[in-house]
PDB file of C-alpha atoms in Angstrom:
ATOM      1  CA  MET A   1     -86.085 -77.017-220.387  1.00  0.00           C
ATOM      2  CA  GLU A   2     -88.936 -74.727-219.532  1.00  0.00           C
ATOM      3  CA  VAL A   3     -88.829 -71.590-221.423  1.00  0.00           C
ATOM      4  CA  LEU A   4     -90.879 -68.589-220.839  1.00  0.00           C
ATOM      5  CA  ILE A   5     -91.687 -66.361-223.657  1.00  0.00           C
ATOM      6  CA  VAL A   6     -92.561 -62.572-222.881  1.00  0.00           C
ATOM      7  CA  GLU A   7     -93.870 -61.448-226.375  1.00  0.00           C
ATOM      8  CA  ASP A   8     -97.396 -59.301-226.910  1.00  0.00           C
ATOM      9  CA  ASP A   9     -97.161 -60.059-230.997  1.00  0.00           C
ATOM     10  CA  ASP A  10     -99.385 -63.265-231.578  1.00  0.00           C
ATOM     11  CA  ALA A  11     -97.235 -64.054-234.886  1.00  0.00           C
ATOM     12  CA  MET A  12     -93.989 -63.714-233.348  1.00  0.00           C
ATOM     13  CA  ALA A  13     -95.061 -65.400-230.178  1.00  0.00           C
ATOM     14  CA  SER A  14     -96.234 -68.355-232.335  1.00  0.00           C
ATOM     15  CA  ALA A  15     -92.801 -68.762-234.159  1.00  0.00           C
ATOM     16  CA  LEU A  16     -90.972 -68.537-231.171  1.00  0.00           C
ATOM     17  CA  GLU A  17     -93.005 -71.089-229.424  1.00  0.00           C
ATOM     18  CA  ALA A  18     -92.634 -73.585-232.396  1.00  0.00           C
ATOM     19  CA  ALA A  19     -89.041 -73.178-232.526  1.00  0.00           C
ATOM     20  CA  VAL A  20     -88.543 -73.740-228.880  1.00  0.00           C
ATOM     21  CA  ARG A  21     -90.818 -76.859-228.899  1.00  0.00           C
ATOM     22  CA  SER A  22     -88.872 -78.183-232.105  1.00  0.00           C
ATOM     23  CA  ALA A  23     -85.615 -78.186-230.191  1.00  0.00           C
ATOM     24  CA  GLY A  24     -87.631 -80.314-227.228  1.00  0.00           C
ATOM     25  CA  HIS A  25     -88.254 -77.725-224.997  1.00  0.00           C
ATOM     26  CA  ARG A  26     -91.555 -76.787-223.348  1.00  0.00           C
ATOM     27  CA  ALA A  27     -92.629 -73.034-223.835  1.00  0.00           C
ATOM     28  CA  THR A  28     -95.253 -70.807-222.115  1.00  0.00           C
ATOM     29  CA  ARG A  29     -96.199 -67.260-223.539  1.00  0.00           C
ATOM     30  CA  VAL A  30     -97.426 -64.465-221.886  1.00  0.00           C
ATOM     31  CA  SER A  31     -97.959 -61.048-223.168  1.00  0.00           C
ATOM     32  CA  ARG A  32     -97.789 -58.720-220.305  1.00  0.00           C
ATOM     33  CA  GLY A  33     -94.637 -57.846-218.195  1.00  0.00           C
ATOM     34  CA  ALA A  34     -96.614 -58.208-214.901  1.00  0.00           C
ATOM     35  CA  ASP A  35     -97.773 -61.903-216.108  1.00  0.00           C
ATOM     36  CA  ALA A  36     -93.854 -62.715-216.517  1.00  0.00           C
ATOM     37  CA  LEU A  37     -92.889 -61.319-212.792  1.00  0.00           C
ATOM     38  CA  LEU A  38     -95.734 -63.431-211.258  1.00  0.00           C
ATOM     39  CA  ILE A  39     -94.876 -67.098-213.159  1.00  0.00           C
ATOM     40  CA  HIS A  40     -91.207 -66.619-213.656  1.00  0.00           C
ATOM     41  CA  ARG A  41     -89.853 -68.649-210.698  1.00  0.00           C
ATOM     42  CA  ARG A  42     -90.575 -72.246-212.803  1.00  0.00           C
ATOM     43  CA  PHE A  43     -88.690 -71.501-215.852  1.00  0.00           C
ATOM     44  CA  GLU A  44     -85.237 -72.008-216.606  1.00  0.00           C
ATOM     45  CA  VAL A  45     -84.842 -69.397-219.531  1.00  0.00           C
ATOM     46  CA  ILE A  46     -86.876 -66.379-220.348  1.00  0.00           C
ATOM     47  CA  LEU A  47     -86.921 -64.660-223.660  1.00  0.00           C
ATOM     48  CA  LEU A  48     -88.110 -61.223-223.222  1.00  0.00           C
ATOM     49  CA  ASP A  49     -89.719 -58.439-225.688  1.00  0.00           C
ATOM     50  CA  LEU A  50     -89.059 -54.861-224.713  1.00  0.00           C
ATOM     51  CA  GLY A  51     -92.208 -53.512-226.262  1.00  0.00           C
ATOM     52  CA  LEU A  52     -94.813 -54.869-223.923  1.00  0.00           C
ATOM     53  CA  PRO A  53     -98.230 -53.336-223.542  1.00  0.00           C
ATOM     54  CA  ASP A  54     -98.151 -52.798-219.740  1.00  0.00           C
ATOM     55  CA  LEU A  55     -94.735 -52.092-218.663  1.00  0.00           C
ATOM     56  CA  ASP A  56     -91.375 -51.225-220.369  1.00  0.00           C
ATOM     57  CA  GLY A  57     -89.411 -54.419-221.001  1.00  0.00           C
ATOM     58  CA  ILE A  58     -86.452 -52.757-219.235  1.00  0.00           C
ATOM     59  CA  ASP A  59     -88.480 -52.291-216.242  1.00  0.00           C
ATOM     60  CA  VAL A  60     -89.233 -56.066-216.266  1.00  0.00           C
ATOM     61  CA  LEU A  61     -85.827 -56.951-216.893  1.00  0.00           C
ATOM     62  CA  ARG A  62     -84.346 -55.082-213.850  1.00  0.00           C
ATOM     63  CA  LYS A  63     -87.279 -56.368-211.622  1.00  0.00           C
ATOM     64  CA  LEU A  64     -86.638 -60.053-212.589  1.00  0.00           C
ATOM     65  CA  ARG A  65     -82.733 -59.552-211.988  1.00  0.00           C
ATOM     66  CA  GLN A  66     -83.628 -58.716-208.488  1.00  0.00           C
ATOM     67  CA  VAL A  67     -85.189 -62.122-207.895  1.00  0.00           C
ATOM     68  CA  THR A  68     -83.710 -64.621-210.364  1.00  0.00           C
ATOM     69  CA  SER A  69     -80.389 -65.418-211.757  1.00  0.00           C
ATOM     70  CA  CYS A  70     -82.386 -67.407-214.650  1.00  0.00           C
ATOM     71  CA  PRO A  71     -80.691 -66.767-218.044  1.00  0.00           C
ATOM     72  CA  ILE A  72     -82.794 -63.787-219.984  1.00  0.00           C
ATOM     73  CA  LEU A  73     -82.560 -63.118-223.440  1.00  0.00           C
ATOM     74  CA  ILE A  74     -83.799 -59.807-225.033  1.00  0.00           C
ATOM     75  CA  LEU A  75     -85.667 -60.324-228.303  1.00  0.00           C
ATOM     76  CA  THR A  76     -86.571 -56.703-229.439  1.00  0.00           C
ATOM     77  CA  ALA A  77     -87.003 -54.413-232.780  1.00  0.00           C
ATOM     78  CA  ARG A  78     -84.912 -51.753-230.726  1.00  0.00           C
ATOM     79  CA  ASP A  79     -81.756 -51.865-232.315  1.00  0.00           C
ATOM     80  CA  ASP A  80     -80.264 -48.395-231.405  1.00  0.00           C
ATOM     81  CA  GLU A  81     -76.973 -48.481-229.333  1.00  0.00           C
ATOM     82  CA  ARG A  82     -78.551 -46.941-226.353  1.00  0.00           C
ATOM     83  CA  SER A  83     -81.152 -49.635-226.082  1.00  0.00           C
ATOM     84  CA  VAL A  84     -78.536 -52.559-226.628  1.00  0.00           C
ATOM     85  CA  VAL A  85     -76.311 -50.936-224.032  1.00  0.00           C
ATOM     86  CA  LEU A  86     -79.200 -50.422-221.391  1.00  0.00           C
ATOM     87  CA  GLY A  87     -80.505 -54.031-221.846  1.00  0.00           C
ATOM     88  CA  LEU A  88     -77.096 -55.868-221.480  1.00  0.00           C
ATOM     89  CA  ARG A  89     -76.268 -53.476-218.326  1.00  0.00           C
ATOM     90  CA  SER A  90     -79.577 -53.967-216.838  1.00  0.00           C
ATOM     91  CA  GLY A  91     -78.879 -57.758-216.356  1.00  0.00           C
ATOM     92  CA  ALA A  92     -79.850 -59.548-219.979  1.00  0.00           C
ATOM     93  CA  ASP A  93     -77.269 -62.414-220.807  1.00  0.00           C
ATOM     94  CA  ASP A  94     -77.747 -61.807-224.752  1.00  0.00           C
ATOM     95  CA  TYR A  95     -79.443 -59.080-226.748  1.00  0.00           C
ATOM     96  CA  LEU A  96     -81.302 -60.247-230.196  1.00  0.00           C
ATOM     97  CA  VAL A  97     -82.543 -57.857-232.799  1.00  0.00           C
ATOM     98  CA  LYS A  98     -85.904 -59.041-234.503  1.00  0.00           C
ATOM     99  CA  PRO A  99     -86.043 -60.179-236.994  1.00  0.00           C
ATOM    100  CA  VAL A 100     -83.858 -63.094-235.667  1.00  0.00           C
ATOM    101  CA  LYS A 101     -83.173 -66.358-237.214  1.00  0.00           C
ATOM    102  CA  LEU A 102     -84.661 -69.131-235.246  1.00  0.00           C
ATOM    103  CA  VAL A 103     -81.448 -71.272-235.703  1.00  0.00           C
ATOM    104  CA  GLU A 104     -79.518 -68.674-234.041  1.00  0.00           C
ATOM    105  CA  LEU A 105     -82.065 -67.956-231.104  1.00  0.00           C
ATOM    106  CA  LEU A 106     -81.944 -71.779-230.446  1.00  0.00           C
ATOM    107  CA  ALA A 107     -77.731 -71.635-230.327  1.00  0.00           C
ATOM    108  CA  ARG A 108     -78.031 -68.617-227.949  1.00  0.00           C
ATOM    109  CA  ILE A 109     -80.335 -70.216-225.705  1.00  0.00           C
ATOM    110  CA  GLU A 110     -78.218 -73.445-225.327  1.00  0.00           C
ATOM    111  CA  ALA A 111     -75.346 -71.293-224.761  1.00  0.00           C
ATOM    112  CA  VAL A 112     -76.736 -69.458-221.757  1.00  0.00           C
ATOM    113  CA  THR A 113     -77.729 -72.481-220.415  1.00  0.00           C
ATOM    114  CA  ARG A 114     -74.640 -74.556-220.965  1.00  0.00           C
ATOM    115  CA  ARG A 115     -72.894 -71.781-218.859  1.00  0.00           C
ATOM    116  CA  THR A 116     -75.374 -72.251-215.903  1.00  0.00           C
ATOM    117  CA  VAL A 117     -75.073 -76.077-215.901  1.00  0.00           C
ATOM    118  CA  ARG A 118     -71.357 -75.677-216.082  1.00  0.00           C
ATOM    119  CA  THR A 119     -71.382 -73.422-213.004  1.00  0.00           C
ATOM    120  CA  GLY A 120     -73.770 -75.704-211.264  1.00  0.00           C
ATOM    121  CA  GLU A 121     -71.552 -78.747-211.478  1.00  0.00           C
ATOM    122  CA  SER A 122     -68.062 -76.829-210.333  1.00  0.00           C
ATOM    123  CA  GLN A 123     -66.922 -77.961-207.069  1.00  0.00           C
ATOM    124  CA  HIS A 124     -66.791 -75.285-204.175  1.00  0.00           C
ATOM    125  CA  HIS A 125     -63.683 -73.000-204.554  1.00  0.00           C
ATOM    126  CA  SER A 126     -62.656 -69.521-204.331  1.00  0.00           C
ATOM    127  CA  ILE A 127     -59.937 -67.372-206.337  1.00  0.00           C
ATOM    128  CA  VAL A 128     -58.261 -64.702-204.483  1.00  0.00           C
ATOM    129  CA  LEU A 129     -56.326 -62.015-206.455  1.00  0.00           C
ATOM    130  CA  GLY A 130     -55.158 -59.145-204.211  1.00  0.00           C
ATOM    131  CA  GLU A 131     -58.325 -57.583-202.786  1.00  0.00           C
ATOM    132  CA  LEU A 132     -60.258 -59.428-205.101  1.00  0.00           C
ATOM    133  CA  ASP A 133     -62.061 -62.524-203.821  1.00  0.00           C
ATOM    134  CA  VAL A 134     -64.439 -64.590-206.221  1.00  0.00           C
ATOM    135  CA  ASP A 135     -66.355 -67.671-204.786  1.00  0.00           C
ATOM    136  CA  LEU A 136     -67.012 -69.476-207.765  1.00  0.00           C
ATOM    137  CA  ASP A 137     -69.483 -71.771-206.215  1.00  0.00           C
ATOM    138  CA  ARG A 138     -71.712 -69.328-204.704  1.00  0.00           C
ATOM    139  CA  ARG A 139     -71.065 -66.825-207.618  1.00  0.00           C
ATOM    140  CA  VAL A 140     -70.238 -64.010-205.127  1.00  0.00           C
ATOM    141  CA  ALA A 141     -67.308 -61.342-205.975  1.00  0.00           C
ATOM    142  CA  ALA A 142     -65.898 -59.015-203.612  1.00  0.00           C
ATOM    143  CA  VAL A 143     -63.328 -56.436-203.484  1.00  0.00           C
ATOM    144  CA  GLY A 144     -62.377 -56.171-199.623  1.00  0.00           C
ATOM    145  CA  PRO A 145     -65.405 -55.961-197.767  1.00  0.00           C
ATOM    146  CA  ARG A 146     -67.454 -54.758-200.760  1.00  0.00           C
ATOM    147  CA  VAL A 147     -69.665 -57.188-202.464  1.00  0.00           C
ATOM    148  CA  LEU A 148     -70.040 -56.523-206.068  1.00  0.00           C
ATOM    149  CA  SER A 149     -73.697 -56.622-207.725  1.00  0.00           C
ATOM    150  CA  LEU A 150     -72.896 -58.301-210.820  1.00  0.00           C
ATOM    151  CA  THR A 151     -74.955 -59.624-213.559  1.00  0.00           C
ATOM    152  CA  PRO A 152     -74.755 -63.341-214.519  1.00  0.00           C
ATOM    153  CA  THR A 153     -72.834 -62.454-217.688  1.00  0.00           C
ATOM    154  CA  GLU A 154     -70.437 -60.142-215.599  1.00  0.00           C
ATOM    155  CA  PHE A 155     -69.680 -62.906-213.271  1.00  0.00           C
ATOM    156  CA  GLU A 156     -69.085 -65.432-216.012  1.00  0.00           C
ATOM    157  CA  LEU A 157     -66.763 -62.846-217.825  1.00  0.00           C
ATOM    158  CA  LEU A 158     -64.923 -62.299-214.328  1.00  0.00           C
ATOM    159  CA  ALA A 159     -64.416 -65.895-213.383  1.00  0.00           C
ATOM    160  CA  LEU A 160     -63.079 -66.692-216.920  1.00  0.00           C
ATOM    161  CA  LEU A 161     -60.570 -63.970-216.672  1.00  0.00           C
ATOM    162  CA  ILE A 162     -59.205 -64.855-213.321  1.00  0.00           C
ATOM    163  CA  ARG A 163     -59.249 -68.719-214.112  1.00  0.00           C
ATOM    164  CA  HIS A 164     -56.666 -67.612-216.798  1.00  0.00           C
ATOM    165  CA  ALA A 165     -54.766 -65.163-214.334  1.00  0.00           C
ATOM    166  CA  GLY A 166     -51.514 -64.050-215.987  1.00  0.00           C
ATOM    167  CA  SER A 167     -52.429 -65.437-219.360  1.00  0.00           C
ATOM    168  CA  VAL A 168     -54.151 -63.608-222.332  1.00  0.00           C
ATOM    169  CA  VAL A 169     -57.959 -64.447-223.117  1.00  0.00           C
ATOM    170  CA  THR A 170     -58.675 -63.725-226.773  1.00  0.00           C
ATOM    171  CA  ARG A 171     -61.880 -61.942-227.481  1.00  0.00           C
ATOM    172  CA  GLU A 172     -62.707 -65.202-229.502  1.00  0.00           C
ATOM    173  CA  GLN A 173     -62.382 -67.224-226.414  1.00  0.00           C
ATOM    174  CA  ILE A 174     -64.537 -65.110-224.564  1.00  0.00           C
ATOM    175  CA  LEU A 175     -67.191 -64.820-226.942  1.00  0.00           C
ATOM    176  CA  ASP A 176     -67.197 -68.629-227.549  1.00  0.00           C
ATOM    177  CA  ALA A 177     -67.224 -69.208-223.652  1.00  0.00           C
ATOM    178  CA  LEU A 178     -69.762 -67.078-222.787  1.00  0.00           C
ATOM    179  CA  TRP A 179     -72.332 -66.901-225.638  1.00  0.00           C
ATOM    180  CA  GLY A 180     -71.469 -70.525-227.401  1.00  0.00           C
ATOM    181  CA  ASP A 181     -69.978 -69.274-230.804  1.00  0.00           C
ATOM    182  CA  ALA A 182     -67.514 -66.638-231.562  1.00  0.00           C
ATOM    183  CA  PHE A 183     -68.744 -66.302-235.053  1.00  0.00           C
ATOM    184  CA  LEU A 184     -72.328 -65.728-233.918  1.00  0.00           C
ATOM    185  CA  ALA A 185     -71.895 -63.979-230.788  1.00  0.00           C
ATOM    186  CA  SER A 186     -71.936 -60.117-230.682  1.00  0.00           C
ATOM    187  CA  SER A 187     -68.916 -58.203-230.062  1.00  0.00           C
ATOM    188  CA  ARG A 188     -70.723 -55.199-228.891  1.00  0.00           C
ATOM    189  CA  SER A 189     -72.247 -57.328-226.225  1.00  0.00           C
ATOM    190  CA  LEU A 190     -68.951 -58.186-224.672  1.00  0.00           C
ATOM    191  CA  ASP A 191     -67.598 -54.546-224.804  1.00  0.00           C
ATOM    192  CA  VAL A 192     -70.701 -53.841-222.977  1.00  0.00           C
ATOM    193  CA  HIS A 193     -70.398 -56.246-220.175  1.00  0.00           C
ATOM    194  CA  LEU A 194     -66.707 -55.751-219.748  1.00  0.00           C
ATOM    195  CA  THR A 195     -67.331 -51.944-219.484  1.00  0.00           C
ATOM    196  CA  GLY A 196     -69.931 -52.631-216.657  1.00  0.00           C
ATOM    197  CA  LEU A 197     -67.361 -55.140-214.881  1.00  0.00           C
ATOM    198  CA  ARG A 198     -64.796 -52.407-214.771  1.00  0.00           C
ATOM    199  CA  ALA A 199     -66.796 -49.890-213.576  1.00  0.00           C
ATOM    200  CA  LYS A 200     -68.040 -52.388-210.653  1.00  0.00           C
ATOM    201  CA  LEU A 201     -64.525 -53.678-209.752  1.00  0.00           C
ATOM    202  CA  GLN A 202     -63.274 -50.075-209.472  1.00  0.00           C
ATOM    203  CA  LEU A 203     -59.716 -51.504-209.689  1.00  0.00           C
ATOM    204  CA  PRO A 204     -58.034 -49.293-212.593  1.00  0.00           C
ATOM    205  CA  GLY A 205     -55.685 -51.427-214.475  1.00  0.00           C
ATOM    206  CA  PHE A 206     -56.971 -55.030-213.244  1.00  0.00           C
ATOM    207  CA  ILE A 207     -58.240 -55.791-216.656  1.00  0.00           C
ATOM    208  CA  ILE A 208     -55.571 -55.412-219.019  1.00  0.00           C
ATOM    209  CA  ASN A 209     -56.308 -54.785-222.969  1.00  0.00           C
ATOM    210  CA  VAL A 210     -53.879 -56.483-225.063  1.00  0.00           C
ATOM    211  CA  ARG A 211     -54.253 -54.734-228.030  1.00  0.00           C
ATOM    212  CA  GLY A 212     -55.576 -56.607-231.120  1.00  0.00           C
ATOM    213  CA  VAL A 213     -55.851 -59.995-229.334  1.00  0.00           C
ATOM    214  CA  GLY A 214     -57.649 -59.929-225.928  1.00  0.00           C
ATOM    215  CA  TYR A 215     -57.351 -59.195-222.195  1.00  0.00           C
ATOM    216  CA  ARG A 216     -55.504 -60.264-219.213  1.00  0.00           C
ATOM    217  CA  VAL A 217     -55.701 -60.135-215.322  1.00  0.00           C
ATOM    218  CA  GLU A 218     -52.541 -60.286-213.617  1.00  0.00           C
ATOM    219  CA  ALA A 219     -51.802 -63.478-211.358  1.00  0.00           C
ATOM    220  CA  ASP A 220     -49.897 -61.580-208.677  1.00  0.00           C
ATOM    221  CA  LEU A 221     -51.583 -58.484-207.387  1.00  0.00           C
ATOM    222  CA  ALA A 222     -50.168 -56.559-204.205  1.00  0.00           C
TER     223      ALA A 222
END
């Protein structure tokens, strides 16, 4: 894969490049957000630092999300709750706090790209539940005439839940399906994406919290 590393720290960038290349991928590094916005089109995965010299990483993330559905993983020293929530709600597929274990980073990259490939290989079909219409091939979801502006991870979460409509999907199953490893993945990330999805759906009671187990959507909705 072609991986774009957006990182202004030379030592960190060198370590990331070495890790990415050791896994057989190709890596290109830029140190400025403006450069990332110029060349992002030829990359399959983007690793994005938030502390960039020219633009705030969150602004770069938002601009990228307007033009690409490419998986974006944030790598940053910002570990406060507000930054994590803001990054995930702005469209990041994952959020890792430095220093990050390179083995875990590679696992996260594999997880988000595996999700993308799986979606690309799916046959064209839609699922309709009441007012909700989800086109799994075009990756478009709508409630009645209202098309939802979902991040890639929010769409994957919605698709997973509606594929299992009527059944409980455990938190571990969700973490494993969306991030590749239920034990490595951050439960906090799931909570943020779930909150964002519920807010955009505007369907109270649609996603039911099964206490201590997971989540369920009803198979039959009036």
